[in-house]
Amino acid sequence: MNRLLAALSGILATLAGVAAGHLAAALLDPATSPVLAVGSQVIDLTPTPVKEWAISQFGTRDKPILIGSVLVGVVLLAAVAGLLARRRFAYGAGVFVLLVAVPAVVAVTRPTAGVSAVVPSLVALVVGVAALAWLVRSAPSSASASSPQRPRQVRSDDESLGGASAAGGSGPSRRGLLVAMGVVAGAAAVLGGAGRWVASYRSRAVDIDLPAAAKPLPPLPDGLEKRFPDITPLQVPNRDFYRVDTRLDVPIVDVDSWTLTIDGDVDEEVTFTFDDILAMDLVEKDITLTCVSNSVGGEFVGGARWLGVPLNDLLDRAGVGTRADQILSTDVDGMTISTPLALATDGRDALLAVGMNGEQLPREHGFPARMVIPGLYGFISATKWVTRMTLTTYDEEQAYWTERDWATDAPIKPSSRIDTPRALAGLDPGEVVVGGVAWAQQNGGVGTVQVRIDGGAWQDAELGPDVGNDYWRQWFYRWDAKPGQHRIASRVVDGDGDAQTAVRANPFPEGSSGIQELIVTVG
Ligand SMILES: Nc1nc2c(c(=O)[nH]1)N[C@H]1C(S)=C(S)[C@@H](COP(=O)(O)O)O[C@H]1N2
Ligand SMILES: [Mo]
């Protein structure tokens, strides 16, 4: 078998194995899929600066790009396995063992995994090796004819076929190999497709009837997007809401067996079922969520109406002790987030949310329950798929991002974002509407938003509806654009009268700062 076909056999056998493993994982536990397991491990091991770079380069596409890179690496190794198997089958199979060892180890060592987490990797191994064996056996024996290890086969071929075919072209034919390759490729596609279907079937939303809030909020006023469609909607629809987390898949949490436990430094450990939560007094709050990884002018921020239980009501049931200074919350997979206890309980509207914008929480955003705390970046406050809150101290316990040197105390920095016009846009002369969103939580809310053209004086913009200090504010400014290249900047001045700082900071370790300024061409 020539090199190309050998490499291709390795790749096809691997794809069949990966697809089978993915299907097995979809049936058992999607998080144990070999590809996802490796990808998640890469995320966890990636040094923070590299992660920040990837987020700034790829934005929300960072996940597909990561999965793609893992697959490219796997495909390269798979080709090597195919080439080695041509020499000696055990070598090729050995590469497969190494390939699945990584996801197998990763899967079983995830904090909440059982031994069964290794099953999808084993399935991938068995299917991959079997497919490779079949492909190697279906290959014309040109390579093996010259290989001293297989003299007997050459002789038996000679006997059975009387040497009718050319040396090495006997026995399994090239056509046989191509057919086998086609079958393996087809099997990979079918298994992979089945895996995707099972995963999406299992992750379909289960409809829950959420009770209304005890005192429902009035509907939001019309946002500026009604007048200027390029400005971000006052309330971001769930399907458009930014998503940031360390997961490649979305956890499938069974709401009937889900519980939330509050333990640690408490008078009495308490565990709530989902029904227990729904039986409490629910409140509604409009809160803007922001990611610490958001760069100035970035997309990782969004406003939504959350339905949930005040965090204090839950903590009061347990009775918080005097030693604790952090809430260490844990998600369904053991991922942890630490929140400064004093800030979470200082009277702000911290919630355990079960609803988002009038719907149950979408799976991507933490179904069945997540934390939402105004004024703190999501990485220290907004635990999705939360199952445990442990009252403890920063000395005793570290959380996921604390271990990666991010700040432990990270209030959201006031910032303004220009949604329209886009950077480098070409515009017609005349009136141009400059517009966007701004936020200044815990700083008295948004006082004013100002726009600066070509480094001139700051001019006040007009503001959209006021939904409260924990919510962002839309704004716009009518600019009389003259031909030429221009710089547009915007900044927020908070309710306390302090203007957004011009000092630039990167997201790491406690959030970005600086002023967004973009260039447009009028002509
Ligand atoms: N379980 C879990 N919760 C998490 C995260 C995570 O990785 N895992 N990421 C946090 C971060 S960094 C942010 S900014 C918010 C984002 O919430 P969203 O995806 O609903 O917008 O969720 C937070 N909650
Ligand atoms: Mo974040």
Coordinates of C-alpha atoms and ligand atoms in Angstrom, one line a residue:
M1 CA 0.0 0.0 0.0
N2 CA 1.5 3.3 -0.9
R3 CA 2.2 6.0 1.7
L4 CA -0.7 8.2 0.8
L5 CA -3.2 5.3 1.1
A6 CA -1.6 4.2 4.3
A7 CA -1.8 7.6 5.9
L8 CA -5.4 7.9 4.7
S9 CA -6.2 4.6 6.2
G10 CA -4.9 5.8 9.6
I11 CA -7.0 9.0 9.3
L12 CA -10.2 7.1 8.3
A13 CA -9.8 4.5 11.0
T14 CA -9.2 7.4 13.5
L15 CA -12.3 9.3 12.3
A16 CA -14.4 6.1 12.7
G17 CA -13.0 5.6 16.2
V18 CA -13.6 9.3 17.2
A19 CA -17.1 9.2 15.8
A20 CA -17.9 5.9 17.7
G21 CA -16.5 7.4 20.9
H22 CA -18.5 10.6 20.3
L23 CA -21.7 8.5 19.9
A24 CA -20.9 6.5 23.0
A25 CA -20.3 9.7 24.9
A26 CA -23.6 11.2 23.6
L27 CA -25.4 8.2 25.0
L28 CA -23.5 8.1 28.3
D29 CA -22.3 11.6 29.2
P30 CA -21.5 14.1 26.4
A31 CA -18.6 15.6 28.5
T32 CA -16.7 12.3 28.2
S33 CA -16.4 12.6 24.4
P34 CA -12.7 12.1 23.5
V35 CA -12.5 15.3 21.4
L36 CA -14.3 17.4 24.0
A37 CA -12.2 15.9 26.8
V38 CA -9.0 16.8 25.1
G39 CA -10.3 20.2 24.2
S40 CA -11.4 21.0 27.7
Q41 CA -8.1 19.9 29.0
V42 CA -6.3 22.2 26.6
I43 CA -8.5 25.0 27.8
D44 CA -7.7 24.3 31.5
L45 CA -4.0 23.9 30.8
T46 CA -3.6 26.9 28.5
P47 CA -1.6 29.7 30.2
T48 CA -3.8 32.7 30.9
P49 CA -1.9 35.1 28.5
V50 CA -2.4 32.6 25.6
K51 CA -6.1 32.2 26.5
E52 CA -6.5 36.0 26.6
W53 CA -4.8 36.2 23.2
A54 CA -7.1 33.6 21.8
I55 CA -10.2 35.3 23.1
S56 CA -9.1 38.7 21.7
Q57 CA -8.2 37.1 18.4
F58 CA -11.1 34.8 17.9
G59 CA -13.8 36.2 20.2
T60 CA -16.7 33.7 20.5
R61 CA -15.2 31.6 17.7
D62 CA -12.5 30.5 20.1
K63 CA -14.3 27.2 20.8
P64 CA -14.8 26.0 17.2
I65 CA -11.2 27.0 16.6
L66 CA -9.9 25.0 19.6
I67 CA -11.9 21.9 18.6
G68 CA -10.6 22.3 15.0
S69 CA -7.0 22.5 16.3
V70 CA -7.4 19.4 18.4
L71 CA -8.8 17.6 15.4
V72 CA -5.9 18.7 13.2
G73 CA -3.4 17.4 15.7
V74 CA -5.3 14.1 16.0
V75 CA -5.5 13.8 12.2
L76 CA -1.7 14.2 11.9
L77 CA -1.1 11.5 14.5
A78 CA -3.6 9.3 12.8
A79 CA -1.7 9.6 9.5
V80 CA 1.4 8.6 11.3
A81 CA -0.4 5.6 12.8
G82 CA -1.5 4.6 9.3
L83 CA 2.1 4.8 8.0
L84 CA 3.5 2.8 10.9
A85 CA 0.8 0.2 10.6
R86 CA 2.0 -0.5 7.1
R87 CA 5.4 -1.5 8.5
R88 CA 4.1 -3.3 11.6
F89 CA 0.5 -3.3 12.7
A90 CA 1.3 -3.1 16.4
Y91 CA 3.1 0.2 15.9
G92 CA 0.0 1.8 14.3
A93 CA -2.2 0.4 17.0
G94 CA 0.2 1.7 19.6
V95 CA -0.2 5.2 18.3
F96 CA -4.0 4.7 18.7
V97 CA -3.5 3.6 22.3
L98 CA -1.5 6.8 23.0
L99 CA -4.2 8.9 21.2
V100 CA -7.0 7.6 23.4
A101 CA -4.9 7.5 26.6
V102 CA -5.0 11.3 26.7
P103 CA -8.8 11.7 26.6
A104 CA -9.3 8.6 28.8
V105 CA -7.1 10.1 31.5
V106 CA -8.7 13.5 31.2
A107 CA -12.2 12.1 31.3
V108 CA -11.7 10.1 34.4
T109 CA -9.8 12.7 36.3
R110 CA -12.5 15.4 35.8
P111 CA -13.7 16.2 39.3
T112 CA -17.1 14.7 39.0
A113 CA -16.3 11.8 36.7
G114 CA -16.7 8.1 37.4
V115 CA -14.7 5.2 35.9
S116 CA -17.4 4.9 33.3
A117 CA -16.0 8.1 31.8
V118 CA -13.3 6.0 30.2
V119 CA -15.9 4.0 28.1
P120 CA -16.1 6.4 25.1
S121 CA -12.3 6.5 24.8
L122 CA -12.2 2.7 24.9
V123 CA -15.0 2.5 22.3
A124 CA -12.9 4.8 20.1
L125 CA -9.9 2.7 20.6
V126 CA -11.6 -0.6 19.8
V127 CA -13.4 0.8 16.7
G128 CA -10.3 2.6 15.5
V129 CA -8.0 -0.4 15.8
A130 CA -10.5 -2.7 14.2
A131 CA -11.0 -0.3 11.3
L132 CA -7.3 0.1 10.9
A133 CA -6.7 -3.7 11.0
W134 CA -9.4 -4.2 8.3
L135 CA -7.9 -1.5 6.1
V136 CA -4.4 -2.9 6.4
R137 CA -5.6 -6.4 5.6
S138 CA -7.6 -5.0 2.6
A139 CA -4.5 -3.3 1.2
P140 CA -2.6 -4.8 -1.7
S141 CA 0.5 -6.4 -0.4
S142 CA 3.1 -4.4 -2.4
A143 CA 4.6 -3.0 0.7
S144 CA 4.6 -6.3 2.5
A145 CA 6.0 -8.1 -0.5
S146 CA 9.2 -6.2 0.0
S147 CA 9.0 -6.7 3.7
P148 CA 11.0 -9.5 5.1
Q149 CA 8.5 -10.1 7.8
R150 CA 5.8 -11.5 5.6
P151 CA 7.4 -14.1 3.3
R152 CA 4.7 -16.7 3.8
Q153 CA 2.0 -14.5 2.6
V154 CA 3.8 -13.8 -0.6
R155 CA 4.2 -17.6 -1.2
S156 CA 0.6 -18.4 -0.4
D157 CA -0.5 -15.7 -2.8
D158 CA 1.7 -17.2 -5.4
E159 CA 0.2 -20.6 -4.9
S160 CA -3.4 -19.6 -4.8
L161 CA -3.2 -17.4 -7.8
G162 CA -0.4 -19.1 -9.6
G163 CA 1.5 -15.9 -9.8
A164 CA -1.0 -14.6 -12.3
S165 CA -1.0 -11.1 -10.9
A166 CA 2.0 -8.9 -10.7
A167 CA 4.2 -9.2 -7.7
G168 CA 2.4 -7.5 -4.8
G169 CA -0.8 -6.8 -6.7
S170 CA -2.2 -10.2 -5.7
G171 CA -4.6 -11.1 -2.9
P172 CA -6.4 -8.1 -1.6
S173 CA -6.7 -5.6 -4.5
R174 CA -6.4 -1.9 -4.6
R175 CA -10.1 -1.9 -5.4
G176 CA -10.8 -3.9 -2.2
L177 CA -8.9 -1.3 -0.2
L178 CA -10.8 1.6 -1.8
V179 CA -14.1 -0.1 -1.0
A180 CA -13.0 -0.7 2.6
M181 CA -12.0 2.9 2.9
G182 CA -15.3 4.0 1.6
V183 CA -17.1 1.7 4.1
V184 CA -15.0 3.1 7.0
A185 CA -15.5 6.7 5.9
G186 CA -19.3 6.0 5.6
A187 CA -19.3 4.4 9.0
A188 CA -17.5 7.4 10.5
A189 CA -20.1 9.7 9.0
V190 CA -23.0 7.7 10.2
L191 CA -21.6 7.2 13.7
G192 CA -20.7 10.9 14.0
G193 CA -24.1 12.0 12.7
A194 CA -25.8 9.7 15.1
G195 CA -23.7 11.1 18.0
R196 CA -24.6 14.6 17.1
W197 CA -28.3 13.7 16.8
V198 CA -28.3 11.9 20.2
A199 CA -26.5 14.8 21.8
S200 CA -28.9 17.4 20.4
Y201 CA -31.9 15.3 21.3
R202 CA -30.7 14.9 24.8
S203 CA -29.9 18.6 25.2
R204 CA -33.3 19.7 23.9
A205 CA -35.0 22.0 26.3
V206 CA -37.4 20.5 28.8
D207 CA -40.2 22.9 29.3
I208 CA -40.7 24.1 32.8
D209 CA -43.5 26.3 34.1
L210 CA -41.7 29.0 36.1
P211 CA -43.9 30.8 38.6
A212 CA -44.1 34.6 38.2
A213 CA -42.2 37.0 40.5
A214 CA -44.0 38.0 43.6
K215 CA -43.8 41.6 42.4
P216 CA -43.3 41.4 38.6
L217 CA -41.5 44.3 37.0
P218 CA -43.3 46.4 34.5
P219 CA -42.3 45.7 30.9
L220 CA -39.1 47.5 29.8
P221 CA -39.7 50.8 27.9
D222 CA -38.9 50.9 24.2
G223 CA -35.1 50.9 23.7
L224 CA -33.2 53.2 21.3
E225 CA -32.9 50.2 18.9
K226 CA -36.5 50.9 17.8
R227 CA -35.2 54.2 16.4
F228 CA -31.7 53.2 15.5
P229 CA -31.5 49.5 14.7
D230 CA -27.7 49.5 14.8
I231 CA -27.7 50.1 18.6
T232 CA -27.7 47.0 20.7
P233 CA -31.2 46.1 22.0
L234 CA -31.9 47.4 25.5
Q235 CA -32.6 43.7 26.4
V236 CA -30.5 41.2 24.5
P237 CA -32.5 38.2 23.3
N238 CA -31.3 35.0 24.9
R239 CA -30.2 33.5 21.6
D240 CA -27.9 36.6 21.0
F241 CA -26.6 36.8 24.6
Y242 CA -22.8 36.4 24.8
R243 CA -21.5 33.1 26.2
V244 CA -18.3 32.7 28.1
D245 CA -17.3 29.6 30.0
T246 CA -14.6 26.9 30.1
R247 CA -16.8 24.2 28.5
L248 CA -16.9 23.0 25.0
D249 CA -20.3 21.3 25.3
V250 CA -23.3 22.4 27.3
P251 CA -23.9 20.3 30.4
I252 CA -27.2 18.4 30.4
V253 CA -28.6 18.8 33.9
D254 CA -31.6 16.8 35.0
V255 CA -33.8 19.3 36.8
D256 CA -35.5 16.6 38.8
S257 CA -32.3 15.3 40.4
W258 CA -30.6 18.8 40.5
T259 CA -30.0 20.1 44.0
L260 CA -28.2 23.2 45.4
T261 CA -26.3 22.7 48.7
I262 CA -25.1 25.4 50.9
D263 CA -22.4 24.2 53.3
G264 CA -19.1 25.1 54.9
D265 CA -19.1 27.8 57.6
V266 CA -22.8 27.7 58.2
D267 CA -25.1 27.0 61.1
E268 CA -26.8 24.2 59.2
E269 CA -26.0 22.7 55.8
V270 CA -29.1 23.0 53.6
T271 CA -30.0 21.4 50.3
F272 CA -32.6 22.8 48.0
T273 CA -34.4 20.9 45.2
F274 CA -35.5 22.9 42.1
D275 CA -39.1 22.8 43.5
D276 CA -37.8 24.1 46.8
I277 CA -36.4 27.1 44.9
L278 CA -39.5 27.7 42.9
A279 CA -41.6 27.6 46.1
M280 CA -39.6 30.6 47.5
D281 CA -40.5 34.2 46.7
L282 CA -39.1 34.9 43.3
V283 CA -37.9 38.4 42.3
E284 CA -37.2 40.0 38.9
K285 CA -34.2 42.2 38.3
D286 CA -32.7 43.8 35.2
I287 CA -29.0 43.3 35.4
T288 CA -26.2 43.8 32.9
L289 CA -23.7 40.9 32.9
T290 CA -20.1 41.6 31.9
C291 CA -17.1 39.4 31.3
V292 CA -13.7 40.3 32.7
S293 CA -12.3 39.2 29.4
N294 CA -14.2 41.9 27.6
S295 CA -11.9 44.3 25.9
V296 CA -12.9 48.0 25.7
G297 CA -15.6 48.1 23.0
G298 CA -15.9 44.3 23.1
E299 CA -18.9 42.0 22.8
F300 CA -18.9 40.1 26.1
V301 CA -21.5 42.2 27.8
G302 CA -25.3 42.0 27.8
G303 CA -28.4 43.2 29.6
A304 CA -31.2 40.7 30.6
R305 CA -34.1 40.4 33.0
W306 CA -33.4 37.7 35.5
L307 CA -36.0 35.8 37.6
G308 CA -34.7 34.2 40.7
V309 CA -34.4 34.0 44.5
P310 CA -32.3 36.6 46.4
L311 CA -29.0 35.1 47.3
N312 CA -29.4 36.4 50.9
D313 CA -32.7 34.4 51.3
L314 CA -30.8 31.2 50.5
L315 CA -27.8 32.1 52.7
D316 CA -30.2 33.0 55.6
R317 CA -31.7 29.5 55.5
A318 CA -28.2 28.1 56.2
G319 CA -27.0 30.9 58.5
V320 CA -23.6 32.2 57.5
G321 CA -20.9 31.8 60.1
T322 CA -18.4 34.5 61.1
R323 CA -15.2 33.0 59.6
A324 CA -16.1 32.9 55.9
D325 CA -15.0 35.6 53.5
Q326 CA -15.8 33.9 50.2
I327 CA -18.6 31.9 48.6
L328 CA -17.0 29.1 46.7
S329 CA -19.6 28.0 44.2
T330 CA -19.3 24.7 42.3
D331 CA -21.0 23.8 39.1
V332 CA -22.4 20.4 38.1
D333 CA -18.9 19.3 36.8
G334 CA -16.9 20.6 39.7
M335 CA -15.7 23.9 38.1
T336 CA -15.4 26.5 40.9
I337 CA -15.9 30.3 41.1
S338 CA -15.1 32.4 44.2
T339 CA -17.1 35.4 45.2
P340 CA -16.2 37.9 47.9
L341 CA -18.9 37.3 50.5
A342 CA -19.0 40.9 51.7
L343 CA -19.7 42.2 48.2
A344 CA -22.3 39.5 47.4
T345 CA -24.2 40.3 50.6
D346 CA -23.8 44.1 50.8
G347 CA -27.4 44.8 49.8
R348 CA -27.0 44.6 46.1
D349 CA -29.5 42.4 44.2
A350 CA -27.5 39.2 44.1
L351 CA -29.6 36.3 42.7
L352 CA -29.8 32.7 42.1
A353 CA -31.5 33.0 38.8
V354 CA -33.8 30.4 37.2
G355 CA -35.3 32.6 34.4
M356 CA -33.8 34.9 31.8
N357 CA -35.9 37.4 29.7
G358 CA -39.2 35.6 30.5
E359 CA -37.9 32.1 29.7
Q360 CA -36.3 29.4 31.7
L361 CA -32.5 29.7 31.7
P362 CA -31.2 28.4 28.4
R363 CA -28.8 25.5 28.9
E364 CA -25.9 27.7 27.6
H365 CA -26.6 30.2 30.3
G366 CA -26.7 27.8 33.2
F367 CA -29.9 25.8 33.3
P368 CA -31.4 25.0 35.7
A369 CA -29.9 27.7 38.0
R370 CA -27.1 30.2 38.1
M371 CA -25.8 33.0 40.1
V372 CA -26.1 36.6 38.9
I373 CA -24.6 39.5 41.0
P374 CA -24.7 43.1 39.8
G375 CA -21.4 45.0 39.6
L376 CA -19.1 42.0 39.7
Y377 CA -17.5 40.5 36.6
G378 CA -19.0 37.1 35.7
F379 CA -15.9 35.1 36.6
I380 CA -16.3 35.9 40.3
S381 CA -20.0 36.0 40.5
A382 CA -22.1 34.3 37.8
T383 CA -21.7 30.6 38.3
K384 CA -23.8 28.7 35.8
W385 CA -25.1 25.2 36.4
V386 CA -24.4 25.8 40.1
T387 CA -24.9 23.0 42.6
R388 CA -23.0 24.1 45.7
M389 CA -22.1 27.2 47.6
T390 CA -19.5 26.7 50.2
L391 CA -18.9 29.4 52.8
T392 CA -15.1 29.4 53.2
T393 CA -12.1 31.6 53.1
Y394 CA -9.7 32.7 50.4
D395 CA -6.9 31.2 52.5
E396 CA -8.4 27.8 52.6
E397 CA -9.9 27.4 49.1
Q398 CA -8.9 28.5 45.6
A399 CA -11.2 28.6 42.6
Y400 CA -10.6 28.0 39.0
W401 CA -9.6 31.5 38.0
T402 CA -7.9 32.3 41.3
E403 CA -5.5 29.4 40.6
R404 CA -4.8 31.1 37.3
D405 CA -3.9 34.4 39.0
W406 CA -7.0 36.4 38.1
A407 CA -8.1 39.0 40.7
T408 CA -10.4 37.8 43.5
D409 CA -12.1 41.2 43.9
A410 CA -13.1 42.6 40.5
P411 CA -15.9 45.2 40.3
I412 CA -17.0 45.9 36.7
K413 CA -15.3 49.0 35.4
P414 CA -17.5 51.7 33.9
S415 CA -17.3 51.7 30.2
S416 CA -19.0 52.9 27.0
R417 CA -19.1 51.0 23.7
I418 CA -19.7 52.4 20.3
D419 CA -22.1 50.1 18.3
T420 CA -22.5 52.4 15.3
P421 CA -20.8 53.4 13.1
R422 CA -18.4 50.4 12.8
A423 CA -14.7 50.9 12.9
L424 CA -13.3 51.8 9.4
A425 CA -16.9 52.3 8.0
G426 CA -17.3 54.5 4.9
L427 CA -20.0 57.1 5.6
D428 CA -21.9 59.7 3.6
P429 CA -21.4 63.3 4.6
G430 CA -24.2 64.8 6.7
E431 CA -25.9 63.6 9.8
V432 CA -24.5 60.4 11.2
V433 CA -25.9 58.8 14.3
V434 CA -23.2 57.6 16.6
G435 CA -24.6 55.2 19.2
G436 CA -24.0 52.4 21.7
V437 CA -24.3 51.3 25.2
A438 CA -22.6 52.3 28.5
W439 CA -22.6 51.0 32.0
A440 CA -21.3 52.2 35.4
Q441 CA -22.7 49.8 38.0
Q442 CA -22.0 50.5 41.7
N443 CA -20.8 53.9 40.7
G444 CA -24.1 55.6 40.8
G445 CA -25.1 54.3 37.4
V446 CA -24.6 56.1 34.1
G447 CA -24.6 59.9 34.6
T448 CA -23.9 61.0 31.0
V449 CA -22.2 59.5 28.0
Q450 CA -20.0 61.8 25.9
V451 CA -18.7 61.7 22.4
R452 CA -15.5 63.2 21.1
I453 CA -14.7 63.8 17.4
D454 CA -11.1 64.1 16.2
G455 CA -9.8 64.6 19.7
G456 CA -12.0 67.8 20.2
A457 CA -14.1 68.6 23.2
W458 CA -16.3 66.0 24.9
Q459 CA -20.0 66.5 23.9
D460 CA -22.9 65.0 25.8
A461 CA -24.8 62.3 24.0
E462 CA -28.6 61.7 24.5
L463 CA -29.5 58.8 26.7
G464 CA -32.0 56.0 26.2
P465 CA -34.4 54.8 29.0
D466 CA -33.1 54.4 32.5
V467 CA -33.6 50.9 33.8
G468 CA -31.6 51.3 37.0
N469 CA -27.9 51.5 38.1
D470 CA -27.3 47.8 37.6
Y471 CA -28.3 48.0 33.9
W472 CA -26.6 49.5 30.9
R473 CA -27.9 52.6 29.2
Q474 CA -28.2 53.1 25.5
W475 CA -27.0 56.4 24.0
F476 CA -26.7 58.3 20.7
Y477 CA -25.2 61.5 19.4
R478 CA -26.0 63.2 16.1
W479 CA -22.8 64.1 14.3
D480 CA -22.6 66.4 11.3
A481 CA -20.0 64.5 9.4
K482 CA -17.8 66.4 7.0
P483 CA -15.7 64.6 4.2
G484 CA -12.4 63.1 5.3
Q485 CA -11.1 60.7 7.9
H486 CA -12.3 61.1 11.5
R487 CA -11.8 59.6 14.9
I488 CA -14.8 59.0 17.1
A489 CA -14.5 58.2 20.8
S490 CA -17.0 57.8 23.6
R491 CA -16.8 57.6 27.4
V492 CA -19.2 57.3 30.3
V493 CA -19.4 59.6 33.2
D494 CA -20.8 57.8 36.2
G495 CA -23.5 59.0 38.5
D496 CA -20.8 60.2 41.0
G497 CA -19.4 62.5 38.3
D498 CA -16.3 60.5 37.5
A499 CA -15.4 60.1 33.9
Q500 CA -14.3 56.7 32.5
T501 CA -10.5 56.4 32.8
A502 CA -8.4 56.8 29.7
V503 CA -5.7 54.6 31.3
R504 CA -5.4 51.5 29.2
A505 CA -5.5 48.1 30.9
N506 CA -5.7 44.6 29.5
P507 CA -8.5 42.3 30.7
F508 CA -6.0 40.3 32.8
P509 CA -6.2 40.3 35.8
E510 CA -9.1 42.6 36.8
G511 CA -10.8 43.8 33.6
S512 CA -9.9 46.2 30.7
S513 CA -10.0 49.9 30.8
G514 CA -9.3 52.8 28.4
I515 CA -11.4 54.6 25.9
Q516 CA -12.7 53.2 22.7
E517 CA -11.9 55.3 19.7
L518 CA -12.5 54.3 16.1
I519 CA -11.7 55.7 12.7
V520 CA -14.3 56.2 9.9
T521 CA -14.0 57.7 6.4
V522 CA -16.6 60.2 5.3
G523 CA -16.8 61.0 1.6
Ligands
LIG1 N1 -20.0 26.9 35.6 C1 -19.5 28.0 35.0 N2 -20.1 29.2 35.2 C2 -19.5 30.3 34.6 C3 -18.4 30.2 33.8 C4 -17.8 29.0 33.6 O1 -16.8 28.8 32.9 N3 -18.4 27.9 34.2 N4 -17.9 31.4 33.3 C5 -18.2 32.6 33.9 C6 -17.9 33.8 33.2 S1 -16.2 34.1 32.9 C7 -18.8 34.7 32.7 S2 -18.4 36.2 32.0 C8 -20.3 34.4 32.8 C9 -20.9 34.4 31.4 O2 -22.2 34.1 31.5 P1 -23.0 33.8 30.1 O3 -22.3 32.8 29.3 O4 -24.4 33.4 30.5 O5 -23.0 35.2 29.4 O6 -20.5 33.1 33.3 C10 -19.7 32.7 34.4 N5 -20.1 31.5 34.9
MO2 MO -16.0 36.1 32.2

